[in-house]
Amino acid sequence: MVNVINSAKLYPNPSNGIINLESDYIIKNVIIKDLHGKIVISDETINSQKHRCNISLAPGVYIVTLLTDQGISTKKLIINL
């Protein structure tokens, strides 16, 4: 898989719990991990270039990994409530 970092967008960031994901490629899966590497959200039902997530996470910093049909993109997400 190719690293497609520049093709993905995550906004708003910082977020209050609702995030929008966009990619030049088809997003297949979204994985959100805390800074300890523990998976806190894994969504395997995505099959589009845009996706809106309503997530309930404690305030903090998370790592969002988008698995697309062309590769992987990783973004930092800040949750503040």
PDB file of C-alpha atoms in Angstrom:
ATOM      1  CA  MET A   1       0.000   0.000   0.000  1.00  0.00           C
ATOM      2  CA  VAL A   2       1.068   3.540  -0.714  1.00  0.00           C
ATOM      3  CA  ASN A   3       1.099   6.288   1.908  1.00  0.00           C
ATOM      4  CA  VAL A   4      -1.519   8.792   0.672  1.00  0.00           C
ATOM      5  CA  ILE A   5      -1.148  11.401   3.425  1.00  0.00           C
ATOM      6  CA  ASN A   6      -1.686  14.409   1.184  1.00  0.00           C
ATOM      7  CA  SER A   7      -4.909  13.068  -0.283  1.00  0.00           C
ATOM      8  CA  ALA A   8      -6.903  13.014   2.966  1.00  0.00           C
ATOM      9  CA  LYS A   9      -8.594  15.765   4.980  1.00  0.00           C
ATOM     10  CA  LEU A  10      -9.924  15.614   8.528  1.00  0.00           C
ATOM     11  CA  TYR A  11     -11.925  18.543   9.870  1.00  0.00           C
ATOM     12  CA  PRO A  12     -12.770  20.322  12.092  1.00  0.00           C
ATOM     13  CA  ASN A  13      -9.618  19.751  14.076  1.00  0.00           C
ATOM     14  CA  PRO A  14      -9.751  20.343  17.013  1.00  0.00           C
ATOM     15  CA  SER A  15     -13.190  18.768  17.169  1.00  0.00           C
ATOM     16  CA  ASN A  16     -16.040  18.537  19.649  1.00  0.00           C
ATOM     17  CA  GLY A  17     -16.873  14.970  18.580  1.00  0.00           C
ATOM     18  CA  ILE A  18     -18.055  15.282  14.988  1.00  0.00           C
ATOM     19  CA  ILE A  19     -15.429  14.940  12.263  1.00  0.00           C
ATOM     20  CA  ASN A  20     -15.570  14.958   8.498  1.00  0.00           C
ATOM     21  CA  LEU A  21     -13.207  12.806   6.470  1.00  0.00           C
ATOM     22  CA  GLU A  22     -12.455  13.357   2.790  1.00  0.00           C
ATOM     23  CA  SER A  23     -10.030  11.645   0.454  1.00  0.00           C
ATOM     24  CA  ASP A  24      -9.151  11.635  -3.224  1.00  0.00           C
ATOM     25  CA  TYR A  25      -9.558   7.863  -2.950  1.00  0.00           C
ATOM     26  CA  ILE A  26     -12.308   5.562  -1.670  1.00  0.00           C
ATOM     27  CA  ILE A  27     -12.133   5.315   2.139  1.00  0.00           C
ATOM     28  CA  LYS A  28     -12.578   1.682   3.157  1.00  0.00           C
ATOM     29  CA  ASN A  29     -11.907   1.798   6.897  1.00  0.00           C
ATOM     30  CA  VAL A  30     -11.240   4.321   9.665  1.00  0.00           C
ATOM     31  CA  ILE A  31      -9.295   3.404  12.791  1.00  0.00           C
ATOM     32  CA  ILE A  32      -8.905   5.803  15.703  1.00  0.00           C
ATOM     33  CA  LYS A  33      -6.281   5.039  18.363  1.00  0.00           C
ATOM     34  CA  ASP A  34      -5.341   6.770  21.567  1.00  0.00           C
ATOM     35  CA  LEU A  35      -1.722   7.769  22.146  1.00  0.00           C
ATOM     36  CA  HIS A  36      -1.058   4.414  23.826  1.00  0.00           C
ATOM     37  CA  GLY A  37      -1.942   2.620  20.579  1.00  0.00           C
ATOM     38  CA  LYS A  38      -5.249   1.211  21.824  1.00  0.00           C
ATOM     39  CA  ILE A  39      -7.962   1.131  19.152  1.00  0.00           C
ATOM     40  CA  VAL A  40     -10.909   3.170  20.434  1.00  0.00           C
ATOM     41  CA  ILE A  41     -12.948   3.222  17.200  1.00  0.00           C
ATOM     42  CA  SER A  42     -12.834   1.004  14.122  1.00  0.00           C
ATOM     43  CA  ASP A  43     -15.379   1.588  11.355  1.00  0.00           C
ATOM     44  CA  GLU A  44     -15.296  -0.920   8.505  1.00  0.00           C
ATOM     45  CA  THR A  45     -18.533   0.129   6.809  1.00  0.00           C
ATOM     46  CA  ILE A  46     -17.181   3.010   4.743  1.00  0.00           C
ATOM     47  CA  ASN A  47     -17.010   2.845   0.966  1.00  0.00           C
ATOM     48  CA  SER A  48     -16.910   6.445  -0.212  1.00  0.00           C
ATOM     49  CA  GLN A  49     -14.631   9.464  -0.568  1.00  0.00           C
ATOM     50  CA  LYS A  50     -16.471  11.408   2.168  1.00  0.00           C
ATOM     51  CA  HIS A  51     -17.540  10.271   5.607  1.00  0.00           C
ATOM     52  CA  ARG A  52     -18.917  12.001   8.703  1.00  0.00           C
ATOM     53  CA  CYS A  53     -18.191  10.457  12.101  1.00  0.00           C
ATOM     54  CA  ASN A  54     -20.000  11.269  15.317  1.00  0.00           C
ATOM     55  CA  ILE A  55     -17.548  10.041  17.907  1.00  0.00           C
ATOM     56  CA  SER A  56     -17.805  10.017  21.691  1.00  0.00           C
ATOM     57  CA  LEU A  57     -14.259  10.232  22.981  1.00  0.00           C
ATOM     58  CA  ALA A  58     -12.734  11.847  26.039  1.00  0.00           C
ATOM     59  CA  PRO A  59     -10.870  15.094  25.387  1.00  0.00           C
ATOM     60  CA  GLY A  60      -7.332  14.410  24.219  1.00  0.00           C
ATOM     61  CA  VAL A  61      -5.155  13.606  21.226  1.00  0.00           C
ATOM     62  CA  TYR A  62      -5.864  10.653  18.940  1.00  0.00           C
ATOM     63  CA  ILE A  63      -4.381   9.144  15.786  1.00  0.00           C
ATOM     64  CA  VAL A  64      -6.791   8.606  12.878  1.00  0.00           C
ATOM     65  CA  THR A  65      -5.807   6.118  10.181  1.00  0.00           C
ATOM     66  CA  LEU A  66      -7.742   6.065   6.913  1.00  0.00           C
ATOM     67  CA  LEU A  67      -7.395   2.915   4.859  1.00  0.00           C
ATOM     68  CA  THR A  68      -8.241   3.716   1.242  1.00  0.00           C
ATOM     69  CA  ASP A  69      -8.308   1.695  -1.932  1.00  0.00           C
ATOM     70  CA  GLN A  70      -4.934   3.282  -2.813  1.00  0.00           C
ATOM     71  CA  GLY A  71      -3.125   3.309   0.528  1.00  0.00           C
ATOM     72  CA  ILE A  72      -3.026   4.617   4.069  1.00  0.00           C
ATOM     73  CA  SER A  73      -3.311   8.125   5.508  1.00  0.00           C
ATOM     74  CA  THR A  74      -2.625   9.001   9.140  1.00  0.00           C
ATOM     75  CA  LYS A  75      -3.780  12.197  10.843  1.00  0.00           C
ATOM     76  CA  LYS A  76      -3.649  13.619  14.363  1.00  0.00           C
ATOM     77  CA  LEU A  77      -7.034  14.479  15.912  1.00  0.00           C
ATOM     78  CA  ILE A  78      -7.606  16.701  18.922  1.00  0.00           C
ATOM     79  CA  ILE A  79     -10.884  16.300  20.823  1.00  0.00           C
ATOM     80  CA  ASN A  80     -11.945  19.141  23.099  1.00  0.00           C
ATOM     81  CA  LEU A  81     -15.360  19.457  24.641  1.00  0.00           C
TER      82      LEU A  81
END
